[in-house]
């Protein structure tokens, strides 16, 4: 058994609610604490001096400097499997060009699709590994990754296989999601319905049989798939046994209400959610995932996180890291900026980046520092946890553990 400590503050996140608002004084902080790890799991947590006495034979990993321990973060929505760049889109958008003008000049999601189709699988795997290194540096040890830049059977499978291979080689957790319903590809002859039926017939059974993913996502939006088709597709995917999730209310509302009706695990984006959508989410078990990185990348409003929390929704925050709308990939910077704009407490930000995000991915035993949980945690060289968000993404952990393995 390994005993890590003494740690100035352990912010355990134990005992906090799954939904709604949380004040900072609800945070359990163990001062001069320690954590015992055995076989990838946390087997004890408490005051360091007590643990020293209780486990005299434990192997000690001594922490010398002032230190704050938090559970490792969970990024519950990314698109970090892609090839190419969309820097031209970004510059055009900032020069005032419209979505349509960017698409007509060869940009937009379709441009990443053409670049990703040309890439071989090992190039995609390298892209995932390089980007996930940046996520690990931020204390993230669980990362959701979507397909959705293939939009044909072969490339969607190539993306999901790249994610699976990377997961098998990595010490962190990757959760893949099939987003073949991202947009209707330009080279598909047939309407939206025909494309989605084709995916249901030709792609999802293979994804299932080859255990490439247990989750299905769709972009429900005017420019992508309408409510009716999204409903048909997700209902069928759910009957096949997939967890379902929606890119919902990014530019126009509606998708989140569908997500609640279908008991989707999450509704993600929500920049355009109004009162009806907030109410529906608050009354559901569907996790509302805000993606401030997409607001920052596109110059769009943030999702109404304060209102969602006040009404009692389960809220998570994720990076949406992708080449188009959210190229930054710095989840902690995004979450702390969102906190300033919407007045979100530190406790709410921590919850939204840990156990609430894990709930969206239907993973138990991470996101909290407690007996029996996976040993996924991070240490910062400071004596006050509030320094972390205060530095708006510029303070990085000095140590990151995933399943008991020290990665940094
Ligand atoms: O989550 N909204 C749709 N999909 C992505 C953007 C993908 C892209 O632009 O490449 C998103 O923002
Ligand atoms: Fe996304």
Coordinates of C-alpha atoms and ligand atoms in Angstrom, one line a residue:
X1 CA 0.0 0.0 0.0
X2 CA 1.1 3.5 -0.8
X3 CA 0.5 6.5 1.5
X4 CA 0.7 9.9 -0.2
X5 CA 1.1 13.0 2.0
X6 CA 1.2 15.2 4.0
X7 CA -1.1 17.3 1.8
X8 CA -2.0 20.9 2.9
X9 CA -5.6 20.6 1.6
X10 CA -7.4 17.6 0.2
X11 CA -10.6 18.8 -1.5
X12 CA -12.4 15.5 -1.5
X13 CA -15.8 16.5 -3.2
X14 CA -17.4 13.9 -1.0
X15 CA -21.0 14.3 0.1
X16 CA -22.0 17.0 -2.5
X17 CA -25.2 16.8 -4.4
X18 CA -25.5 15.4 -7.9
X19 CA -27.7 18.2 -9.0
X20 CA -28.1 22.0 -8.5
X21 CA -26.1 24.7 -6.8
X22 CA -23.3 24.1 -4.3
X23 CA -21.6 26.7 -2.1
X24 CA -17.9 26.8 -1.4
X25 CA -18.5 26.2 2.4
X26 CA -20.0 22.8 1.5
X27 CA -16.6 21.6 0.3
X28 CA -15.0 19.0 2.6
X29 CA -11.4 20.0 3.0
X30 CA -9.0 17.7 4.9
X31 CA -6.1 19.8 6.2
X32 CA -2.6 18.0 6.4
X33 CA -4.2 15.0 4.9
X34 CA -3.1 11.8 3.3
X35 CA -4.4 9.3 0.8
X36 CA -3.8 5.5 0.8
X37 CA -3.7 3.8 -2.6
X38 CA -3.7 0.1 -3.2
X39 CA -4.2 -1.8 -6.4
X40 CA -5.4 1.3 -8.4
X41 CA -7.9 2.3 -5.8
X42 CA -8.1 4.8 -2.9
X43 CA -8.4 2.6 0.2
X44 CA -8.3 5.4 2.8
X45 CA -8.2 9.2 3.1
X46 CA -7.9 11.3 6.3
X47 CA -5.5 13.2 8.4
X48 CA -1.9 12.2 7.5
X49 CA -0.8 11.6 11.1
X50 CA -3.7 9.2 11.7
X51 CA -2.9 7.3 8.5
X52 CA 0.8 7.0 9.4
X53 CA -0.2 5.3 12.6
X54 CA -2.9 3.2 11.1
X55 CA -0.6 1.9 8.3
X56 CA 2.9 1.7 9.7
X57 CA 4.1 -0.5 6.8
X58 CA 2.8 1.7 4.0
X59 CA 5.2 2.9 1.4
X60 CA 5.4 6.6 1.8
X61 CA 5.3 9.0 -1.1
X62 CA 6.2 12.2 0.8
X63 CA 4.9 15.5 -0.4
X64 CA 7.3 18.3 0.6
X65 CA 5.9 21.5 -0.7
X66 CA 2.5 23.1 0.0
X67 CA 0.0 21.1 -1.9
X68 CA -3.6 20.9 -2.8
X69 CA -5.2 17.6 -3.9
X70 CA -8.3 17.4 -6.1
X71 CA -9.9 14.5 -7.9
X72 CA -8.6 14.3 -11.5
X73 CA -10.8 16.1 -14.0
X74 CA -13.1 14.5 -16.6
X75 CA -13.5 16.0 -20.0
X76 CA -16.9 14.6 -21.0
X77 CA -17.1 16.1 -24.6
X78 CA -14.3 16.3 -27.1
X79 CA -13.6 15.7 -30.8
X80 CA -9.8 15.2 -30.4
X81 CA -9.6 12.6 -33.2
X82 CA -9.1 14.6 -36.4
X83 CA -6.6 15.5 -39.1
X84 CA -5.7 18.9 -40.6
X85 CA -6.5 22.4 -39.4
X86 CA -9.2 25.0 -39.6
X87 CA -7.1 28.1 -38.9
X88 CA -8.5 29.5 -42.1
X89 CA -12.1 29.2 -40.8
X90 CA -11.1 31.0 -37.6
X91 CA -9.5 33.9 -39.4
X92 CA -12.4 34.2 -41.9
X93 CA -15.0 34.1 -39.1
X94 CA -13.1 36.8 -37.2
X95 CA -12.9 38.8 -40.5
X96 CA -16.7 38.8 -40.4
X97 CA -17.5 36.0 -42.9
X98 CA -20.7 34.0 -42.4
X99 CA -21.0 30.3 -41.8
X100 CA -22.2 29.9 -45.4
X101 CA -19.3 31.9 -46.8
X102 CA -16.8 29.8 -44.8
X103 CA -18.5 26.6 -46.0
X104 CA -18.5 27.8 -49.6
X105 CA -14.8 28.6 -49.5
X106 CA -14.1 24.9 -48.5
X107 CA -14.2 25.3 -44.7
X108 CA -16.5 24.0 -42.0
X109 CA -17.0 20.5 -40.7
X110 CA -16.8 19.1 -44.2
X111 CA -13.2 20.3 -44.6
X112 CA -12.2 18.3 -41.5
X113 CA -14.1 15.4 -42.9
X114 CA -12.1 15.4 -46.2
X115 CA -8.8 15.8 -44.3
X116 CA -9.7 13.0 -41.8
X117 CA -10.7 10.6 -44.6
X118 CA -7.3 11.0 -46.2
X119 CA -5.4 10.4 -42.9
X120 CA -4.3 6.9 -42.0
X121 CA -5.3 5.4 -38.7
X122 CA -1.9 5.8 -37.1
X123 CA -1.9 9.5 -37.9
X124 CA -5.2 9.8 -36.1
X125 CA -3.9 7.8 -33.1
X126 CA -0.9 10.1 -32.9
X127 CA -3.2 13.1 -33.0
X128 CA -5.2 11.7 -30.1
X129 CA -2.0 10.9 -28.1
X130 CA -0.5 14.3 -28.6
X131 CA -3.7 16.1 -27.6
X132 CA -4.4 13.9 -24.7
X133 CA -0.9 14.8 -23.3
X134 CA -2.1 18.4 -23.1
X135 CA -5.3 17.2 -21.3
X136 CA -3.2 15.1 -18.8
X137 CA -1.1 18.2 -18.1
X138 CA -4.4 19.9 -17.0
X139 CA -5.1 17.1 -14.6
X140 CA -7.7 15.3 -16.9
X141 CA -7.6 11.5 -16.7
X142 CA -10.9 10.7 -18.4
X143 CA -11.6 11.9 -21.9
X144 CA -14.6 11.4 -24.1
X145 CA -13.8 11.4 -27.8
X146 CA -16.3 11.5 -30.7
X147 CA -16.1 10.2 -34.2
X148 CA -18.0 12.3 -36.7
X149 CA -15.3 13.5 -39.2
X150 CA -15.6 10.4 -41.3
X151 CA -19.3 10.4 -42.3
X152 CA -18.8 7.2 -44.3
X153 CA -18.7 3.7 -42.9
X154 CA -15.0 3.2 -43.5
X155 CA -13.8 6.4 -41.9
X156 CA -16.2 6.4 -39.0
X157 CA -14.9 2.9 -38.2
X158 CA -11.3 4.1 -38.7
X159 CA -11.8 6.9 -36.2
X160 CA -13.5 4.7 -33.6
X161 CA -10.8 2.1 -34.0
X162 CA -8.1 4.7 -33.6
X163 CA -9.8 5.8 -30.3
X164 CA -10.0 2.2 -29.1
X165 CA -6.4 1.4 -30.0
X166 CA -5.2 4.6 -28.2
X167 CA -7.3 3.7 -25.1
X168 CA -5.7 0.2 -25.0
X169 CA -2.2 1.8 -25.0
X170 CA -3.0 4.6 -22.5
X171 CA -3.0 4.9 -18.8
X172 CA -5.9 7.3 -18.8
X173 CA -9.6 6.4 -19.7
X174 CA -11.0 7.2 -23.1
X175 CA -14.8 6.9 -23.8
X176 CA -15.7 6.9 -27.4
X177 CA -18.9 8.1 -29.0
X178 CA -20.2 7.5 -32.5
X179 CA -21.1 10.9 -34.0
X180 CA -21.6 9.7 -37.6
X181 CA -24.8 11.9 -37.5
X182 CA -22.7 15.1 -37.3
X183 CA -23.9 16.5 -40.7
X184 CA -25.2 14.8 -43.8
X185 CA -22.1 14.3 -45.9
X186 CA -22.0 16.1 -49.2
X187 CA -21.4 12.9 -51.2
X188 CA -24.4 11.1 -49.8
X189 CA -27.2 10.9 -52.4
X190 CA -30.4 11.0 -50.4
X191 CA -32.0 13.1 -47.7
X192 CA -31.3 13.3 -44.0
X193 CA -33.7 10.5 -43.2
X194 CA -32.1 8.2 -45.7
X195 CA -28.6 9.0 -44.3
X196 CA -29.6 8.2 -40.8
X197 CA -31.4 5.0 -41.8
X198 CA -28.3 4.0 -43.6
X199 CA -26.2 4.6 -40.5
X200 CA -28.7 2.5 -38.5
X201 CA -28.5 -0.3 -41.0
X202 CA -24.8 -0.3 -42.0
X203 CA -22.8 1.4 -39.3
X204 CA -24.3 1.0 -35.8
X205 CA -24.5 -2.8 -35.9
X206 CA -20.8 -3.0 -36.7
X207 CA -20.0 -0.4 -34.0
X208 CA -21.9 -2.6 -31.6
X209 CA -20.6 -6.0 -32.7
X210 CA -17.0 -4.7 -32.6
X211 CA -17.5 -2.9 -29.2
X212 CA -16.2 0.3 -30.7
X213 CA -18.5 2.5 -28.7
X214 CA -21.5 2.3 -26.4
X215 CA -22.7 5.8 -27.1
X216 CA -24.4 7.5 -30.0
X217 CA -24.5 11.3 -30.5
X218 CA -26.3 13.5 -33.1
X219 CA -26.0 17.2 -34.0
X220 CA -29.6 18.4 -33.7
X221 CA -29.6 21.8 -35.4
X222 CA -31.1 23.5 -38.5
X223 CA -27.9 23.1 -40.4
X224 CA -27.5 19.4 -39.4
X225 CA -30.5 17.2 -38.4
X226 CA -34.0 18.3 -37.5
X227 CA -35.9 17.2 -34.4
X228 CA -38.0 14.6 -36.2
X229 CA -35.1 12.8 -37.8
X230 CA -33.0 13.1 -34.6
X231 CA -35.9 11.5 -32.7
X232 CA -36.2 8.6 -35.1
X233 CA -32.4 8.0 -35.1
X234 CA -31.8 8.2 -31.4
X235 CA -34.8 6.1 -30.6
X236 CA -33.5 3.4 -32.8
X237 CA -30.0 3.7 -31.5
X238 CA -31.3 3.4 -27.9
X239 CA -33.3 0.3 -28.8
X240 CA -30.0 -1.2 -30.0
X241 CA -28.6 -0.6 -26.5
X242 CA -26.6 2.5 -27.0
X243 CA -26.5 5.4 -24.5
X244 CA -27.6 8.5 -26.4
X245 CA -26.5 12.1 -26.2
X246 CA -27.2 15.2 -28.3
X247 CA -25.4 18.2 -29.6
X248 CA -28.3 20.3 -28.5
X249 CA -29.4 24.0 -28.6
X250 CA -26.1 25.3 -30.0
X251 CA -27.7 27.9 -32.3
X252 CA -31.4 27.2 -31.9
X253 CA -33.4 25.5 -29.1
X254 CA -35.2 22.2 -29.2
X255 CA -32.6 19.5 -29.0
X256 CA -32.4 19.5 -25.3
X257 CA -36.1 18.9 -24.9
X258 CA -35.8 15.9 -27.1
X259 CA -32.8 14.7 -25.1
X260 CA -34.9 14.9 -21.9
X261 CA -37.9 13.1 -23.6
X262 CA -35.6 10.3 -24.8
X263 CA -33.8 10.1 -21.4
X264 CA -30.5 10.9 -23.1
X265 CA -27.5 10.7 -20.8
X266 CA -26.6 14.3 -21.7
X267 CA -27.5 17.3 -23.7
X268 CA -24.4 19.3 -24.7
X269 CA -23.8 22.9 -25.8
X270 CA -27.1 24.7 -24.7
X271 CA -25.9 28.2 -25.7
X272 CA -29.4 28.8 -27.2
X273 CA -31.4 27.2 -24.4
X274 CA -34.4 29.3 -23.2
X275 CA -36.6 29.0 -20.1
X276 CA -38.5 25.9 -21.4
X277 CA -35.2 24.0 -22.1
X278 CA -33.8 25.0 -18.7
X279 CA -36.9 23.7 -17.0
X280 CA -36.9 20.5 -18.9
X281 CA -33.3 19.8 -18.1
X282 CA -33.7 20.7 -14.5
X283 CA -36.5 18.2 -14.1
X284 CA -34.7 15.4 -15.9
X285 CA -31.8 13.1 -15.2
X286 CA -30.1 14.2 -18.5
X287 CA -26.8 16.0 -17.7
X288 CA -26.6 19.5 -19.1
X289 CA -23.1 19.9 -20.5
X290 CA -21.9 23.4 -21.1
X291 CA -19.1 23.9 -23.6
X292 CA -17.6 27.3 -23.0
X293 CA -14.7 26.5 -25.4
X294 CA -17.2 26.6 -28.3
X295 CA -18.6 30.0 -27.1
X296 CA -15.0 31.3 -26.9
X297 CA -14.1 29.8 -30.3
X298 CA -17.1 31.2 -32.1
X299 CA -17.8 34.4 -30.2
X300 CA -21.2 33.1 -29.1
X301 CA -23.0 33.5 -25.7
X302 CA -22.2 31.0 -22.9
X303 CA -24.8 28.3 -21.9
X304 CA -27.0 29.5 -19.0
X305 CA -25.1 27.5 -16.4
X306 CA -26.1 29.7 -13.4
X307 CA -29.8 29.3 -14.3
X308 CA -29.5 25.6 -14.8
X309 CA -27.8 25.1 -11.5
X310 CA -30.3 27.3 -9.7
X311 CA -33.2 25.4 -11.1
X312 CA -31.6 22.1 -10.0
X313 CA -30.1 20.6 -13.3
X314 CA -27.1 18.2 -13.2
X315 CA -24.5 20.4 -14.9
X316 CA -21.1 19.4 -16.3
X317 CA -18.5 21.5 -18.2
X318 CA -16.4 20.0 -21.0
X319 CA -13.9 21.4 -23.5
X320 CA -15.6 20.4 -26.9
X321 CA -12.0 20.5 -28.1
X322 CA -12.3 20.3 -31.9
X323 CA -10.6 21.9 -34.9
X324 CA -13.5 24.1 -35.8
X325 CA -15.5 25.7 -33.0
X326 CA -13.3 25.0 -30.0
X327 CA -9.6 24.9 -30.9
X328 CA -8.3 26.0 -27.5
X329 CA -8.4 22.7 -25.6
X330 CA -7.8 24.3 -22.2
X331 CA -10.7 23.1 -20.1
X332 CA -9.7 24.8 -16.8
X333 CA -9.2 28.2 -18.5
X334 CA -12.6 27.9 -20.1
X335 CA -14.4 26.8 -16.9
X336 CA -12.8 29.6 -14.9
X337 CA -13.7 32.2 -17.5
X338 CA -17.3 30.9 -17.5
X339 CA -17.3 31.1 -13.7
X340 CA -16.4 34.8 -13.9
X341 CA -19.1 35.6 -16.4
X342 CA -21.9 33.6 -14.8
X343 CA -20.9 33.7 -11.1
X344 CA -20.3 29.9 -10.7
X345 CA -18.8 28.9 -7.3
X346 CA -15.5 27.0 -7.1
X347 CA -17.4 24.1 -5.7
X348 CA -19.8 24.1 -8.7
X349 CA -16.9 24.3 -11.1
X350 CA -15.1 21.4 -9.4
X351 CA -18.3 19.3 -9.4
X352 CA -19.0 20.0 -13.0
X353 CA -15.4 18.9 -14.0
X354 CA -15.4 15.7 -11.8
X355 CA -18.3 13.6 -10.5
X356 CA -21.0 15.3 -12.5
X357 CA -19.1 14.9 -15.7
X358 CA -18.4 11.2 -14.8
X359 CA -22.2 10.8 -14.3
X360 CA -22.8 12.0 -17.9
X361 CA -20.4 9.3 -19.1
X362 CA -22.0 6.7 -16.8
X363 CA -18.8 5.9 -15.0
X364 CA -18.8 5.2 -11.3
X365 CA -16.1 5.6 -8.8
X366 CA -14.2 8.6 -10.2
X367 CA -14.4 12.3 -9.6
X368 CA -14.4 12.0 -5.8
X369 CA -11.6 11.3 -3.3
X370 CA -13.1 8.6 -1.2
X371 CA -12.7 5.0 -0.1
X372 CA -13.2 2.6 -3.0
X373 CA -12.8 5.2 -5.7
X374 CA -10.3 4.9 -8.5
X375 CA -7.0 6.6 -7.5
X376 CA -7.4 9.4 -10.1
X377 CA -6.3 12.7 -8.5
X378 CA -4.0 15.6 -9.0
X379 CA -1.7 17.8 -6.8
X380 CA -1.1 21.5 -7.2
X381 CA 1.8 23.4 -5.5
X382 CA -0.2 25.8 -3.5
X383 CA -1.7 25.9 0.0
X384 CA -5.1 27.2 -1.1
X385 CA -7.4 25.5 -3.6
X386 CA -8.8 28.8 -4.7
X387 CA -5.5 29.7 -6.4
X388 CA -6.3 27.1 -9.1
X389 CA -9.3 28.7 -10.8
X390 CA -7.9 32.2 -9.9
X391 CA -5.1 31.5 -12.3
X392 CA -7.6 30.9 -15.0
X393 CA -5.9 27.9 -16.5
X394 CA -2.4 29.0 -16.0
X395 CA -1.7 27.0 -12.9
X396 CA -1.2 23.3 -13.8
X397 CA -0.9 20.3 -11.5
X398 CA 2.6 19.2 -10.5
X399 CA 1.4 15.6 -10.1
X400 CA -1.4 13.7 -11.8
X401 CA -2.4 10.1 -10.9
X402 CA -4.6 7.9 -13.1
X403 CA -5.7 4.5 -11.7
X404 CA -2.9 4.8 -9.1
X405 CA -0.2 5.4 -11.8
X406 CA 1.7 8.6 -11.5
X407 CA 1.7 10.2 -15.0
X408 CA 3.3 13.6 -14.1
Ligands
LIG1 O1 -19.4 20.6 -30.9 N1 -21.6 21.5 -33.2 C1 -21.2 20.6 -33.9 N2 -20.0 20.0 -33.8 C2 -18.8 20.6 -33.2 C3 -18.1 21.4 -34.1 C4 -17.3 20.6 -35.0 C5 -16.5 21.3 -36.0 O2 -16.8 22.5 -36.3 O3 -15.6 20.7 -36.5 C6 -19.1 21.3 -31.9 O4 -19.0 22.5 -31.8
LIG2 FE1 -19.0 19.0 -29.9

